Coordinates of C-alpha atoms in Angstrom, one line a residue:
X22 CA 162.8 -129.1 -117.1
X23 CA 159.5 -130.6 -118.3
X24 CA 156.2 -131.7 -116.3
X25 CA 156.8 -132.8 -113.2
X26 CA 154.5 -135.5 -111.2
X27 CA 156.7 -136.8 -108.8
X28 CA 158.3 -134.7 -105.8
X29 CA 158.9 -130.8 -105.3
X30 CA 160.7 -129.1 -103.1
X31 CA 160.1 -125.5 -102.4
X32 CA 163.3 -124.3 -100.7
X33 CA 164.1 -121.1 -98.6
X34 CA 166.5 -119.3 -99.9
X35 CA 168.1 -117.0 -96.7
X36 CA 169.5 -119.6 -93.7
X37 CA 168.8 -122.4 -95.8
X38 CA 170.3 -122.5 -99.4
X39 CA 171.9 -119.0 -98.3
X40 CA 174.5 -119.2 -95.7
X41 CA 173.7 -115.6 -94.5
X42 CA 173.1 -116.0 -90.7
X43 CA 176.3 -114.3 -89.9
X44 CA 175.7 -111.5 -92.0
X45 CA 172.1 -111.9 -90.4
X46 CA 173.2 -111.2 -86.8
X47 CA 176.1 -108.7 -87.7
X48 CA 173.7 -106.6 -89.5
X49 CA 171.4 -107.5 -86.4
X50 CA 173.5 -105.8 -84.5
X51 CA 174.7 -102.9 -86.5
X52 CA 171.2 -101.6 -86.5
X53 CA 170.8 -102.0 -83.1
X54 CA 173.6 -100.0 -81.9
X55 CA 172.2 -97.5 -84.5
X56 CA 169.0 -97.7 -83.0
X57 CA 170.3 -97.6 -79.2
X58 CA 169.8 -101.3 -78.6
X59 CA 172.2 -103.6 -76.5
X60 CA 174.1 -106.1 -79.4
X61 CA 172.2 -110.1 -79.2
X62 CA 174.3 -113.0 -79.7
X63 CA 173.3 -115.8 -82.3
X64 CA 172.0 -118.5 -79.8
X65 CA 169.4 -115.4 -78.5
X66 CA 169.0 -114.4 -81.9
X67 CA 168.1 -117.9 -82.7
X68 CA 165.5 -118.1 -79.3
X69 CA 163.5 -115.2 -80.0
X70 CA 163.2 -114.4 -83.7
X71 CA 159.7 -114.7 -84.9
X72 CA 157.7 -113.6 -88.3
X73 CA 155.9 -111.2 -88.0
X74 CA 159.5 -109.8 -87.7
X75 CA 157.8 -106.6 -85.6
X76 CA 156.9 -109.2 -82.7
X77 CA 161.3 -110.3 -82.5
X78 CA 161.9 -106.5 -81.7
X79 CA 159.1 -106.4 -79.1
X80 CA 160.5 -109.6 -77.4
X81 CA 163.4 -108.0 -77.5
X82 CA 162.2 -104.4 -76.9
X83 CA 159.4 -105.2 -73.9
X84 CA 156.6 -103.5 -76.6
X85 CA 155.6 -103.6 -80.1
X86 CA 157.3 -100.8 -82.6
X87 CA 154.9 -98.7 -84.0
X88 CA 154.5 -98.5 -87.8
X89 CA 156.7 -95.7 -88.1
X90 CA 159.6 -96.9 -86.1
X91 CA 159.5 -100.4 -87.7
X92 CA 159.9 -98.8 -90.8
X93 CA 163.2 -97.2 -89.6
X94 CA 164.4 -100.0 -87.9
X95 CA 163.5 -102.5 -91.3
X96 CA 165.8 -99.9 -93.4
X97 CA 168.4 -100.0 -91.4
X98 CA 169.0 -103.6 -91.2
X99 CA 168.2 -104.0 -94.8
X100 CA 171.3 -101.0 -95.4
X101 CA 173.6 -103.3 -93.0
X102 CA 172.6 -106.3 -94.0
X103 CA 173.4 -105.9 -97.5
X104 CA 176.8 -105.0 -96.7
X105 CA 177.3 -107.7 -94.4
X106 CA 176.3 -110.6 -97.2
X107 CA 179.0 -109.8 -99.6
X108 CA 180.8 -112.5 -98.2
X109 CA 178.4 -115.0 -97.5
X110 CA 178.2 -118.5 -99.6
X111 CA 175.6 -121.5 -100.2
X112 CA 175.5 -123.6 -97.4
X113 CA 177.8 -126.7 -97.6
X114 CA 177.0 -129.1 -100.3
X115 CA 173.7 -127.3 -101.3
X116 CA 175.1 -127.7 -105.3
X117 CA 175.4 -131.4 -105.1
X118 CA 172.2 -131.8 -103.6
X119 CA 170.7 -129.9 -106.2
X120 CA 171.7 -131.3 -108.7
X121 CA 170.8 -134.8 -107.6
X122 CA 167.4 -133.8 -107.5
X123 CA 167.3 -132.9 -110.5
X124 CA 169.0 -135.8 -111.9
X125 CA 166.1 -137.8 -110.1
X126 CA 163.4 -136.4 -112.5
X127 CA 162.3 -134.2 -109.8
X128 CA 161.7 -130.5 -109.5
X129 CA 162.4 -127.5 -106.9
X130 CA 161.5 -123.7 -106.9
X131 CA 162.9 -120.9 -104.4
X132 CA 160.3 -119.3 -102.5
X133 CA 162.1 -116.2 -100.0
X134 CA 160.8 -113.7 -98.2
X135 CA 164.1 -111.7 -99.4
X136 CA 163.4 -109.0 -101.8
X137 CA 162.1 -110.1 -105.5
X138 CA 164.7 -108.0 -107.5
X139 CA 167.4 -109.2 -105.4
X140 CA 167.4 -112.4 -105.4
X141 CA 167.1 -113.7 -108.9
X142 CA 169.7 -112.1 -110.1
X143 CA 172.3 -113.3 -106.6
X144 CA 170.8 -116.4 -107.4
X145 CA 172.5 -116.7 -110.7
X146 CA 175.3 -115.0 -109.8
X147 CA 175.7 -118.8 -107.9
X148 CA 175.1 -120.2 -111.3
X149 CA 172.4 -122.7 -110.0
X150 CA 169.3 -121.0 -111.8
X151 CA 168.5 -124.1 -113.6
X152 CA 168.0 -126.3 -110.8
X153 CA 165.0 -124.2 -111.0
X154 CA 161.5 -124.4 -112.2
X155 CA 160.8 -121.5 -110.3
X156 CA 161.9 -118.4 -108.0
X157 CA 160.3 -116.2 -106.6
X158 CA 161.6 -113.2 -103.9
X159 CA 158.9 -111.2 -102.2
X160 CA 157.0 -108.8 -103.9
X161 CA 155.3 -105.7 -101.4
X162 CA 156.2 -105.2 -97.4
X163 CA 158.5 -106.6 -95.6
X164 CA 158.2 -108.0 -92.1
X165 CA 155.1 -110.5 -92.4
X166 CA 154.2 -114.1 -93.3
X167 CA 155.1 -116.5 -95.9
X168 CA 151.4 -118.0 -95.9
X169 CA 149.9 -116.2 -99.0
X170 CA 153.4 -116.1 -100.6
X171 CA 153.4 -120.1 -100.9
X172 CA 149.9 -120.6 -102.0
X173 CA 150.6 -117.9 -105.0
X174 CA 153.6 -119.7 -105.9
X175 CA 152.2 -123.2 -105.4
X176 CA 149.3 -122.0 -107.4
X177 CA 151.4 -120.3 -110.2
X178 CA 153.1 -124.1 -110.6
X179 CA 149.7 -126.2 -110.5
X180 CA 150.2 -127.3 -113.8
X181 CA 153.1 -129.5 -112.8
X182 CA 153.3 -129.7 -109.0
X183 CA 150.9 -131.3 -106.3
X184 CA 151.0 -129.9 -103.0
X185 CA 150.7 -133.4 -101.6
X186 CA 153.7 -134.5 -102.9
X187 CA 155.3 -130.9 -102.6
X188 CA 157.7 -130.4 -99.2
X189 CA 159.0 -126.9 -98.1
X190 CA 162.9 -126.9 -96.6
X191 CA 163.5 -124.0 -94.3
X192 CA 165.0 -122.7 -91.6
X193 CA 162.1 -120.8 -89.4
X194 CA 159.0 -121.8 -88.4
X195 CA 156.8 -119.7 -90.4
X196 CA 158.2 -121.8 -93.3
X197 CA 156.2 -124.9 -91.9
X198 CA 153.3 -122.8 -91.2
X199 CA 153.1 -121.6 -95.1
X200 CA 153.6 -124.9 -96.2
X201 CA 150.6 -126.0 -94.0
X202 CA 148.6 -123.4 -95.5
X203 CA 149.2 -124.0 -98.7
X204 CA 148.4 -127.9 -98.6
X205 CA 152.1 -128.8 -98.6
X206 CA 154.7 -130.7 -96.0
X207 CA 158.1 -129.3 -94.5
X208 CA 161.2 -129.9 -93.1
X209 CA 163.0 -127.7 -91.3
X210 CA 166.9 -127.6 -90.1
X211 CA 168.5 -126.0 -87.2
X212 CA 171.3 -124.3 -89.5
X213 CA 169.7 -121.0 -89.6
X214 CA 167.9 -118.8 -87.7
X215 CA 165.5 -120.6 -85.1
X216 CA 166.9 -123.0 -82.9
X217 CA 165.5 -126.7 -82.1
X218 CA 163.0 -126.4 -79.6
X219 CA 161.1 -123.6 -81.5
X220 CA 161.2 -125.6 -85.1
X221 CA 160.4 -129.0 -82.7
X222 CA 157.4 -126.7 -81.6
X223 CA 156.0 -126.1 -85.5
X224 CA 155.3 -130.1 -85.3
X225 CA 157.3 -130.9 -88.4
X226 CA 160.5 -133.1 -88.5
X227 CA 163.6 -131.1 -87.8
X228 CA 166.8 -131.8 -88.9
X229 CA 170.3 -131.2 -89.0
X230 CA 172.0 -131.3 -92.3
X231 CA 170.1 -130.2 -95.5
X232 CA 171.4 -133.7 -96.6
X233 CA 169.1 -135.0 -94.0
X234 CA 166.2 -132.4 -95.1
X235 CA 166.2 -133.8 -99.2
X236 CA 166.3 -137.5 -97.8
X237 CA 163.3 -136.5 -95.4
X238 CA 161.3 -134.5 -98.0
X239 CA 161.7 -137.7 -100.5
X240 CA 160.2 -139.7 -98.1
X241 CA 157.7 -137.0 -97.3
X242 CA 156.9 -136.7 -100.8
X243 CA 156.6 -139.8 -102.2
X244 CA 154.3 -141.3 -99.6
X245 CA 152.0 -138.0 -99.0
X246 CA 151.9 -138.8 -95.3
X247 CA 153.4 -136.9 -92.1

């Protein structure tokens, strides 16, 4: 794709390009009845979930898991969830969107908190690899922030993208806080797994249509201002 100077987007990939979030709460709730735990419906899903994932299960749980059960309770989801995505898609209109973009003489990377080795190859399976300058899955524990994620893969594309002019498209909070730390903007959308009042809360500009998040990052972008 070239050197790029003008605007980046750095988009989530799970409840943003990835239309999982009913795979997200069935598996949700498969490892919960596993686990003992009453089932939680998608607009309570979408109230409480927080990053560092261990603090959702104490808002749910009235305390903190220790290490130990956390890993259990990570595994299990993790074994549900993968069943559960099999029929999941990209979320409506993501192809057209990236491909205009592109044909804009503008650049995008994935950054997920989703498992390295799993998603570059489910993102090709969706044949929009290309769209790509960059992917990148997480590497090490699950559970925590994106923070240090985004500055790495900021940093391992300084040669063509600024932060300035670089917006993050997500679906959580802690997607605005790593773009914050990394120097970057964001947009988030209520499509996936927070609801409005805790993305309004990150004191970014929320939307409701990833259509509206490209328009909003190309204005974010070009003028380098909130």
């Amino acid at each position: 794709m070239g050197t790029h100077t003008d605007a980046h987007i750095v988009w989530d990939w799970n409840g943003t390009l990835f239309h999982d979030v009913d795979a997200v709460i069935g598996a949700t709730n498969a490892a919960f009845a596993e686990l003992g735990l009453a089932p939680i419906t998608l607009e309570r899903y979408r109230e409480l979930y927080c990053v560092p994932v261990p603090r959702f299960y104490e808002r749910l749980m009235g305390q903190l898991p220790t290490q130990a059960e956390w890993e259990v309770m990570d595994a299990v989801f993790h074994r549900h969830y993968t069943e559960h995505r099999v029929g999941c898609g990209l979320a409506d209109g993501v192809e057209d969107l990236l491909k205009a973009w592109v044909a804009a003489g503008r650049s995008q990377s994935i950054l997920s908190m989703y498992g390295h080795e799993d998603l570059v190859p489910l993102v090709a399976d969706f044949g929009i690899s290309s769209h790509f300058i960059r992917v990148d899955g997480r590497t090490g524990p699950s559970g925590g922030s994106k923070a240090e994620h985004m500055v790495r893969h900021l940093d391992a594309l300084r040669d063509t993208v600024d932060p300035r002019r670089t917006v993050v498209i997500g679906d959580a909070a802690d997607d605005a806080l790593a773009a914050l730390h990394a120097g970057a903007h964001a947009v988030l959308w209520t499509g996936g797994s927070h609801g409005r009042a805790s993305l309004e809360a990150a004191g970014v500009p929320v939307v409701d249509s990833l259509g509206e998040a490209v328009a909003e990052a190309e204005r974010l972008a070009v003028s380098g201002r909130p």
